[in-house]
PDB file of C-alpha atoms in Angstrom:
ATOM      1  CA  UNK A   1     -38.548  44.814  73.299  1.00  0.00           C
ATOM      2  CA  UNK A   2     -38.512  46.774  76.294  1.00  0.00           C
ATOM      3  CA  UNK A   3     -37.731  50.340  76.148  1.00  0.00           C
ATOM      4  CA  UNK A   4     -36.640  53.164  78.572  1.00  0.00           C
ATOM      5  CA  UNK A   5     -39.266  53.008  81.509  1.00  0.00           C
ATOM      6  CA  UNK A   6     -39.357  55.555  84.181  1.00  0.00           C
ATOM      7  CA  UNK A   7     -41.585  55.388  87.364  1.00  0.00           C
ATOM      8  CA  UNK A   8     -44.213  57.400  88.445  1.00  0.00           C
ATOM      9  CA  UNK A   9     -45.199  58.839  85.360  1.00  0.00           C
ATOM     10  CA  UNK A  10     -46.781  61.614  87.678  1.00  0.00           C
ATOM     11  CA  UNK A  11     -45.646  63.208  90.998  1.00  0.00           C
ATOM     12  CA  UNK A  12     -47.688  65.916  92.971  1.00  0.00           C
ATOM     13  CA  UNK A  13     -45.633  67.103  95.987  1.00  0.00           C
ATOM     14  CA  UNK A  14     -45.587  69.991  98.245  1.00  0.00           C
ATOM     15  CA  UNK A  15     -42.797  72.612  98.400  1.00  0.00           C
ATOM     16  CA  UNK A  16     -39.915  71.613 100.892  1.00  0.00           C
ATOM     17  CA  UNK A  17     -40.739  68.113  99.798  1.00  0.00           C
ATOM     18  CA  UNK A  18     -38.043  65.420  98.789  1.00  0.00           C
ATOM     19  CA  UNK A  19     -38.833  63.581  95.420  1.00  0.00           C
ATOM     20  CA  UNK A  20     -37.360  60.635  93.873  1.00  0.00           C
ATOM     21  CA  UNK A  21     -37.500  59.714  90.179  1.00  0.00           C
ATOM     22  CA  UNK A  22     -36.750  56.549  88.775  1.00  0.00           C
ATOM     23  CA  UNK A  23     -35.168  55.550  85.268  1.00  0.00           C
ATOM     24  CA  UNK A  24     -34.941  51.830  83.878  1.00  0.00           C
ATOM     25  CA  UNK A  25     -32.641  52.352  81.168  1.00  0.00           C
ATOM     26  CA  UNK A  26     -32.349  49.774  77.827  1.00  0.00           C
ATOM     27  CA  UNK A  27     -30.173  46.558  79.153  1.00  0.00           C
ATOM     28  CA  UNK A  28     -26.710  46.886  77.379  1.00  0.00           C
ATOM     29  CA  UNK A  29     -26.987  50.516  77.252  1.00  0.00           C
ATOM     30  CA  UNK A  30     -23.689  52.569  78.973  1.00  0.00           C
ATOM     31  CA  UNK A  31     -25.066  56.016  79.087  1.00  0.00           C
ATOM     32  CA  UNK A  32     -28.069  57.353  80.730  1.00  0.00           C
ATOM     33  CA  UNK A  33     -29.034  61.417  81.218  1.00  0.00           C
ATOM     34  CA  UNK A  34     -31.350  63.237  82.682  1.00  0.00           C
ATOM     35  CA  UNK A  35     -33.020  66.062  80.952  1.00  0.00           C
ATOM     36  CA  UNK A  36     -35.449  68.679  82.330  1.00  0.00           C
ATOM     37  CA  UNK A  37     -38.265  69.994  80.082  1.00  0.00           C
ATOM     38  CA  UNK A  38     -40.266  72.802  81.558  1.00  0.00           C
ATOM     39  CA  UNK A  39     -43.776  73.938  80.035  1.00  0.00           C
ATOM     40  CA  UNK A  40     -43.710  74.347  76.102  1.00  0.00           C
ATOM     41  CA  UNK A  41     -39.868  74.727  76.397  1.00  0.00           C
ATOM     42  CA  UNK A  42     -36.930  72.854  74.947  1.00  0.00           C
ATOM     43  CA  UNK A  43     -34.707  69.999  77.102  1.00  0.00           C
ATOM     44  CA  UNK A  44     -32.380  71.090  79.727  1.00  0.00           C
ATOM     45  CA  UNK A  45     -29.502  68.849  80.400  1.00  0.00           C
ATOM     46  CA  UNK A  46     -28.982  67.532  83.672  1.00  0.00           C
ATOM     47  CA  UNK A  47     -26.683  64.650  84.234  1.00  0.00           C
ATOM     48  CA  UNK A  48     -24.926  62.256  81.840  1.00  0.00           C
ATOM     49  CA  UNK A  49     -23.473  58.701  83.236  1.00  0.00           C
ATOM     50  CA  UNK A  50     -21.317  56.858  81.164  1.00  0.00           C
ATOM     51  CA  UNK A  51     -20.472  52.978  82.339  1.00  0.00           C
ATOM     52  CA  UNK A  52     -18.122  53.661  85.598  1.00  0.00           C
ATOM     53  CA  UNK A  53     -16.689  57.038  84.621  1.00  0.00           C
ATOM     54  CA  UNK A  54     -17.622  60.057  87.013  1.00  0.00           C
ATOM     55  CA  UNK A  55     -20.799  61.531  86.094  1.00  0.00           C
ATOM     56  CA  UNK A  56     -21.181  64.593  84.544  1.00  0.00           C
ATOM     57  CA  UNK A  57     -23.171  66.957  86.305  1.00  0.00           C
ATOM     58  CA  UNK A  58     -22.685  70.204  85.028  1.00  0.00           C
ATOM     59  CA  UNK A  59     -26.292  70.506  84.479  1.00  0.00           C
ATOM     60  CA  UNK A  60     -27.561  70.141  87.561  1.00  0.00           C
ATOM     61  CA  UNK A  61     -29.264  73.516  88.540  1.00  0.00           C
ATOM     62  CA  UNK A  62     -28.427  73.178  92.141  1.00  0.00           C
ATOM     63  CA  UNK A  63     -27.000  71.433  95.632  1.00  0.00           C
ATOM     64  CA  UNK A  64     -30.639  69.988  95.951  1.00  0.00           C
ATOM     65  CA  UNK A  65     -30.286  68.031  92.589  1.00  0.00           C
ATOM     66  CA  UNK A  66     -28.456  64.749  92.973  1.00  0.00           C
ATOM     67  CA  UNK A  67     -28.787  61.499  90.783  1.00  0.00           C
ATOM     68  CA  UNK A  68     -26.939  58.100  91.288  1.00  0.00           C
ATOM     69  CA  UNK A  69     -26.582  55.342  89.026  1.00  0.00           C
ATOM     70  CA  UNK A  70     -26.840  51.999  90.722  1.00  0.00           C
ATOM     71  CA  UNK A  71     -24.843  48.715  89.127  1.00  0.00           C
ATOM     72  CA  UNK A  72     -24.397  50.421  85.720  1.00  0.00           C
ATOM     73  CA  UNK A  73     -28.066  50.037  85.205  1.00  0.00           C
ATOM     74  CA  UNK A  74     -31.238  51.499  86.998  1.00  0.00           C
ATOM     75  CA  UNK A  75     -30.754  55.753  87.816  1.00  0.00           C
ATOM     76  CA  UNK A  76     -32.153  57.667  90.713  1.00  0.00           C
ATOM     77  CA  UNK A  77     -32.415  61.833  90.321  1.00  0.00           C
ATOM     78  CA  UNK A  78     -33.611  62.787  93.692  1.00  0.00           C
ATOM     79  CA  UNK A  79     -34.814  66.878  94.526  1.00  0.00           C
ATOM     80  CA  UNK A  80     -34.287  67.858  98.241  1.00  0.00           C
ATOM     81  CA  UNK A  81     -36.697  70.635  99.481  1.00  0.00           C
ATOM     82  CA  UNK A  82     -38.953  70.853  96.228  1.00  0.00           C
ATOM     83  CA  UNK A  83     -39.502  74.407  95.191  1.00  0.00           C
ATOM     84  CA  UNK A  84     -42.130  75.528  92.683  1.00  0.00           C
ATOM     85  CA  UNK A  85     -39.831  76.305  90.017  1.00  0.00           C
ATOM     86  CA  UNK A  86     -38.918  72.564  89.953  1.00  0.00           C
ATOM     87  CA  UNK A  87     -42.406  71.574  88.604  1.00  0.00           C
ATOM     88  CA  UNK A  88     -41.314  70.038  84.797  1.00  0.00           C
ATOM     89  CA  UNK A  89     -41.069  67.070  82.548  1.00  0.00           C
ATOM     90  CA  UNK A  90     -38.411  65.153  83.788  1.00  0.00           C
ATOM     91  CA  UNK A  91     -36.520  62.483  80.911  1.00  0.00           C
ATOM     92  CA  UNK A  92     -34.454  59.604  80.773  1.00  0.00           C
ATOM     93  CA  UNK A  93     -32.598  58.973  77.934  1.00  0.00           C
ATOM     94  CA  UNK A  94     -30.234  55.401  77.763  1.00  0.00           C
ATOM     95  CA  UNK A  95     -27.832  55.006  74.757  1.00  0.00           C
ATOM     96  CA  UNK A  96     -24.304  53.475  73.454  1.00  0.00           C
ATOM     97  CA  UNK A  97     -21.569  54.543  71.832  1.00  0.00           C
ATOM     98  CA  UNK A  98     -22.745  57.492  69.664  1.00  0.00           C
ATOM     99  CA  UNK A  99     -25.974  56.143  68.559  1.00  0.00           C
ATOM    100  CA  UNK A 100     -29.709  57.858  69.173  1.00  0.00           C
ATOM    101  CA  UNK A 101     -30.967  58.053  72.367  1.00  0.00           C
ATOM    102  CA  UNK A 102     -33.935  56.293  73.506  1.00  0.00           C
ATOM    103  CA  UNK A 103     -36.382  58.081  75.905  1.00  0.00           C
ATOM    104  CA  UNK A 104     -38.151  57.027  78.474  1.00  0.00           C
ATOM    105  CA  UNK A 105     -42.265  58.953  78.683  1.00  0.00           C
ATOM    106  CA  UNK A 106     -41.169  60.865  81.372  1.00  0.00           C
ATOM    107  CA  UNK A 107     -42.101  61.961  84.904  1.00  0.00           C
ATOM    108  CA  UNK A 108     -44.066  64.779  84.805  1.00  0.00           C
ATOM    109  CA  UNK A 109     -43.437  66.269  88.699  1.00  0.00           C
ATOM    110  CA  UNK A 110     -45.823  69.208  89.900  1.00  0.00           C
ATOM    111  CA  UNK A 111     -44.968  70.999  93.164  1.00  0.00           C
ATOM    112  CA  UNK A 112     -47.710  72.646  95.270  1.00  0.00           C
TER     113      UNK A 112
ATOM    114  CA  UNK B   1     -19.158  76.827  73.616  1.00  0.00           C
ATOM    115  CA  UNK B   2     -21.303  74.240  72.225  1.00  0.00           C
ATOM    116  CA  UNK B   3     -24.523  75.231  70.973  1.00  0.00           C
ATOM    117  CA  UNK B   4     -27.313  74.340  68.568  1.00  0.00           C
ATOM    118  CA  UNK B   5     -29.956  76.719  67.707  1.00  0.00           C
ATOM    119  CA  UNK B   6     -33.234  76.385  66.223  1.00  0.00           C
ATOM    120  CA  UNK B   7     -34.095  79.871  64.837  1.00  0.00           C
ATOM    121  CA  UNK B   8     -37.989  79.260  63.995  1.00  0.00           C
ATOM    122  CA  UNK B   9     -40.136  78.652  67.377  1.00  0.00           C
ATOM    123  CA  UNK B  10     -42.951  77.498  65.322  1.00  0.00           C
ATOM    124  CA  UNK B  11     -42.913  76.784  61.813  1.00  0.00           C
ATOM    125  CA  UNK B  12     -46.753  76.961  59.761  1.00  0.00           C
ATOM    126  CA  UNK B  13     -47.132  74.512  56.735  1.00  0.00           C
ATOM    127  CA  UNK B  14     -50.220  73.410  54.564  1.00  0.00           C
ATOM    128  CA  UNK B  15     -50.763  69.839  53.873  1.00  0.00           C
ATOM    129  CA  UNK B  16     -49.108  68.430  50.700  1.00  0.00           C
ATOM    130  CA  UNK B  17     -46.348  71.417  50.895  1.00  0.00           C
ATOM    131  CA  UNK B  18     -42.765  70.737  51.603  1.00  0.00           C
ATOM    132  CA  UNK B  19     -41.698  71.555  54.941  1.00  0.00           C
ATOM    133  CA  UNK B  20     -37.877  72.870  56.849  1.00  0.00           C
ATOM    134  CA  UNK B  21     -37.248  73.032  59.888  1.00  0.00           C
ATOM    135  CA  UNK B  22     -34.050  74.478  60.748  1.00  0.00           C
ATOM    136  CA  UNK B  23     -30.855  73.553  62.854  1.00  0.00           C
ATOM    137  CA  UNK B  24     -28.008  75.447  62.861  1.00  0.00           C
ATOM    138  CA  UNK B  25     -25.327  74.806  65.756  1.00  0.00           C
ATOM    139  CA  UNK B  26     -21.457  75.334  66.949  1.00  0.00           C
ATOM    140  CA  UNK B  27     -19.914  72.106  68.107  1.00  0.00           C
ATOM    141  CA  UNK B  28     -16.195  71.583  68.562  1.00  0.00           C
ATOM    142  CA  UNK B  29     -15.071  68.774  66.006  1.00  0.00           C
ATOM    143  CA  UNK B  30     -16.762  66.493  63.612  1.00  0.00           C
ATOM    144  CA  UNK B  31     -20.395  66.391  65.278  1.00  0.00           C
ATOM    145  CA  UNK B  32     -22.762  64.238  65.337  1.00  0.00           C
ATOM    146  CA  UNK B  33     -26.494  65.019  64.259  1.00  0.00           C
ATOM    147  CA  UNK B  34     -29.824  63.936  65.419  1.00  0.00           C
ATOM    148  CA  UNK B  35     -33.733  65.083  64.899  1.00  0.00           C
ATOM    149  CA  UNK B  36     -35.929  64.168  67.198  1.00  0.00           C
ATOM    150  CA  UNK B  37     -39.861  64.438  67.024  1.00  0.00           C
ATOM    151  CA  UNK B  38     -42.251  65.061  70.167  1.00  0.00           C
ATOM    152  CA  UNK B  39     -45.646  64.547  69.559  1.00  0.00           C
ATOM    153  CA  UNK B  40     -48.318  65.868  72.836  1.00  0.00           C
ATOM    154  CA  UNK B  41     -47.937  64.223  75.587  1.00  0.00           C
ATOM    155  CA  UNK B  42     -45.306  61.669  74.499  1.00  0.00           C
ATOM    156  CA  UNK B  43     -41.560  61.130  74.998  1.00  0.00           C
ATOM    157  CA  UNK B  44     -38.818  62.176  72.304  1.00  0.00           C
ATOM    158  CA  UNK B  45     -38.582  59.663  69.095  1.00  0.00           C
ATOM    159  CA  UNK B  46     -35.771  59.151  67.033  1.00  0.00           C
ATOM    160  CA  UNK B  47     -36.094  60.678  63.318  1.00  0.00           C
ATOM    161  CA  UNK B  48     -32.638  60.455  62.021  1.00  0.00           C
ATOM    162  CA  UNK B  49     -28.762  60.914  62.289  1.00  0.00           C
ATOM    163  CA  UNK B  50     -25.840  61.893  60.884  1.00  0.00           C
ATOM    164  CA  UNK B  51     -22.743  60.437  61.766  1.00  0.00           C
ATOM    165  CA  UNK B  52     -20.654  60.386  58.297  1.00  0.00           C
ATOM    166  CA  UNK B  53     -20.794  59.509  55.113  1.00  0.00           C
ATOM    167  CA  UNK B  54     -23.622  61.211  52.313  1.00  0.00           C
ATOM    168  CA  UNK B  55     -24.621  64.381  53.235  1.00  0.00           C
ATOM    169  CA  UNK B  56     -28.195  63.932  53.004  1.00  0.00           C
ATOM    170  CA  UNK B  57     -29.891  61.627  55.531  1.00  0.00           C
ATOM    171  CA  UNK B  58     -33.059  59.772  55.162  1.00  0.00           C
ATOM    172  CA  UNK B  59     -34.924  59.101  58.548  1.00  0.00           C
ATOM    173  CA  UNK B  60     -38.281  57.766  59.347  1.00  0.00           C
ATOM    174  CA  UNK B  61     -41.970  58.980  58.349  1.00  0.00           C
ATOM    175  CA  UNK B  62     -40.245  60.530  54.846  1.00  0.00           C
ATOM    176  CA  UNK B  63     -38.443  62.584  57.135  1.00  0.00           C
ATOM    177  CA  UNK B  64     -34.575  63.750  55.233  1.00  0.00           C
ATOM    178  CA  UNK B  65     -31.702  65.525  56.450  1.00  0.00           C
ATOM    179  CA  UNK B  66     -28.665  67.418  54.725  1.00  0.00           C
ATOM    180  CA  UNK B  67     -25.514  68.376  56.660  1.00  0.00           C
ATOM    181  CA  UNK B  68     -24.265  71.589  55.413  1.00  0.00           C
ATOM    182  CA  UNK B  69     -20.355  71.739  57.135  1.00  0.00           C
ATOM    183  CA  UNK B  70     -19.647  74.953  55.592  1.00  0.00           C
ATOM    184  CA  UNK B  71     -22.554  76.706  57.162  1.00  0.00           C
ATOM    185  CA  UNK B  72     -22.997  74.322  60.142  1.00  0.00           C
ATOM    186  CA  UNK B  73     -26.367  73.447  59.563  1.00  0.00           C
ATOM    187  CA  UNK B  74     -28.872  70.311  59.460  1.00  0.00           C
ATOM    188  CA  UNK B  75     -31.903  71.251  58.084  1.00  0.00           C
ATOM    189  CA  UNK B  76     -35.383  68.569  58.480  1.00  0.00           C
ATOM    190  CA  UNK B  77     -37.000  68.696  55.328  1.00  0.00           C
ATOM    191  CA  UNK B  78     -40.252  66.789  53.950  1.00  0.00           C
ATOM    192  CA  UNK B  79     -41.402  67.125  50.518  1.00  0.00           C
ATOM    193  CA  UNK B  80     -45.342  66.441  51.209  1.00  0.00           C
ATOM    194  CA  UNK B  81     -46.273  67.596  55.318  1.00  0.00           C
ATOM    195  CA  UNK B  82     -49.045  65.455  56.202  1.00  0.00           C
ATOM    196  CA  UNK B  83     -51.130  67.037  59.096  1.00  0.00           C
ATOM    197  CA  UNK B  84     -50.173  64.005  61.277  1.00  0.00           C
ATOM    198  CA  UNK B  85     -46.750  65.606  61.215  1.00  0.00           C
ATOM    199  CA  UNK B  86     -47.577  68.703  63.664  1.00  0.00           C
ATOM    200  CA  UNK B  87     -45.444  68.134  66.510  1.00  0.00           C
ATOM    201  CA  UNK B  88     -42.364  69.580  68.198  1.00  0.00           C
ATOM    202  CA  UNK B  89     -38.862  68.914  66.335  1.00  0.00           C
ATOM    203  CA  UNK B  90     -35.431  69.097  68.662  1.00  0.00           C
ATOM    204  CA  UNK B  91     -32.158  69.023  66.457  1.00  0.00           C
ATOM    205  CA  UNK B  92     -29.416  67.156  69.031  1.00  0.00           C
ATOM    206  CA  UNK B  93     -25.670  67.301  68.094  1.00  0.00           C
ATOM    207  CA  UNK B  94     -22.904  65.370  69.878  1.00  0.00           C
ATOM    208  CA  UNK B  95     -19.517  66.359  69.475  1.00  0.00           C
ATOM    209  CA  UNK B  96     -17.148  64.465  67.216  1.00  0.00           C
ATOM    210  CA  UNK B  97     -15.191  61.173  68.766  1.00  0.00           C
ATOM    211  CA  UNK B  98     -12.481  62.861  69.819  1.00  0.00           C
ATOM    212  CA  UNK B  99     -14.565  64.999  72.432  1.00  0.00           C
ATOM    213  CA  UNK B 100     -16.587  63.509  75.369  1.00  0.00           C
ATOM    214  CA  UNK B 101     -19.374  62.283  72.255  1.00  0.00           C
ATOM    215  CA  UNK B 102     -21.726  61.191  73.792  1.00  0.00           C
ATOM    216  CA  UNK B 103     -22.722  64.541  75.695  1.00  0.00           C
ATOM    217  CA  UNK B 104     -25.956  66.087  73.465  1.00  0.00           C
ATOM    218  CA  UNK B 105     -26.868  69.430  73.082  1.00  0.00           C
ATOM    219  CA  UNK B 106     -30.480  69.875  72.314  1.00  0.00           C
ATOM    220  CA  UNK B 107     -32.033  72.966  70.573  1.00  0.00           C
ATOM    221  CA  UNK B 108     -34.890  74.750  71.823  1.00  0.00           C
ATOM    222  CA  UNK B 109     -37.419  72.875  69.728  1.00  0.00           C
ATOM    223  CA  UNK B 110     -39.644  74.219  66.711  1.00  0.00           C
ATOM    224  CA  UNK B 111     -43.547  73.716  66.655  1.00  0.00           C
ATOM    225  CA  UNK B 112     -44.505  72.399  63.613  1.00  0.00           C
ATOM    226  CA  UNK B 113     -48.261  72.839  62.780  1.00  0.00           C
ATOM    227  CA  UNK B 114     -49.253  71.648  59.210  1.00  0.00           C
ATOM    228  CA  UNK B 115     -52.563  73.016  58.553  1.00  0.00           C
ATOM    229  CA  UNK B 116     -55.344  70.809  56.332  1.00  0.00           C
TER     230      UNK B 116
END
């Protein structure tokens, strides 16, 4: 079955650049997050959606960090004016109720 | 505040040994308990959970789990590491229903290298 896909598995970008990231979560699934895993270090929450409630974005590191979540299904996280410090792993994770998540391979985004 | 901690950073085992890795955390509620496995350059898999129920878990690859309430722990043990093990582990807890449960709090991760 098909799992948690996320598109492009790579991103090289320049600093100031805008970057989008793109999750397919599980069909069925109500909650999707976005986790940031820098080099060798542990996962960073980002974002949480759960079916049509507000998102939590308490994780979000800053004002150029913004993620949408289109028809309860596919997920955007988009980075505005890519600094260095952004370069990391970025997951997607889709899930139900209070069950495992599933995780997609990741984006891993380098910025020049 | 919620928090799970993973004390060990990297954890050094020889094949055929038993193996911990540990999870400790502070969670508002009953939580709920995950390990997750990362091997290089691959996403996060599921090992196991808790939810409720027996205290010890069994999870995939021979992989077990015991929730300790009293001391707030969830330790991943192994009786025999296999060198195919060495990865990076992440202990995950959600808080219990009655919080928002399905927000996860991820330790830092512990390296586990299990040495031929």
């Amino acid at each position: 079955g098909a799992g948690v896909s996320q598109s492009p598995s790579n991103k090289v970008t320049e600093k100031g650049k805008d970057v989008e990231l793109r999750c397919d979560p599980i069909s069925g699934h109500t909650a999707l997050y976005w986790y940031r895993q820098s080099l060798g270090q542990g996962l960073e929450f980002l974002i949480y959606f759960q079916g049509n409630s507000a998102p939590d974005k308490s994780g979000l590191p800053s004002d150029r960090f913004s993620a949408e979540r289109t028809g309860g299904s596919v997920s955007t996280l988009t980075i505005q004016r890519t600094q260095q410090e952004d370069s990391a792993v970025y997951l997607c994770a889709s899930g139900s109720s209070y069950n495992e998540q599933f995780f997609g391979p990741g984006t891993r985004l380098t910025v020049l | 505040a919620q928090s799970v901690a993973q004390p060990e950073d990297q954890v050094n085992v020889a094949e055929g040994n038993p193996l911990t890795v540990k999870c400790t955390y502070s969670v508002s509620g009953n939580p709920y308990l995950f390990w997750y496995v990362q091997y290089p350059n691959r996403g996060l898999q599921f090992l196991l959970k808790y939810i409720t129920g027996d205290n010890l878990v069994k999870g995939s690859y021979g992989f077990e789990a015991e929730f300790n309430k009293s001391q707030t722990s969830f330790h991943l043990k192994k009786p025999s590491a296999l060198v195919s093990d060495s990865a990076l582990y992440f202990c995950a807890v959600s808080p219990g229903a009655e919080y928002n449960f399905n927000k996860f709090y991820f330790g830092s991760g512990t390296k586990l290298n299990v040495k031929p």
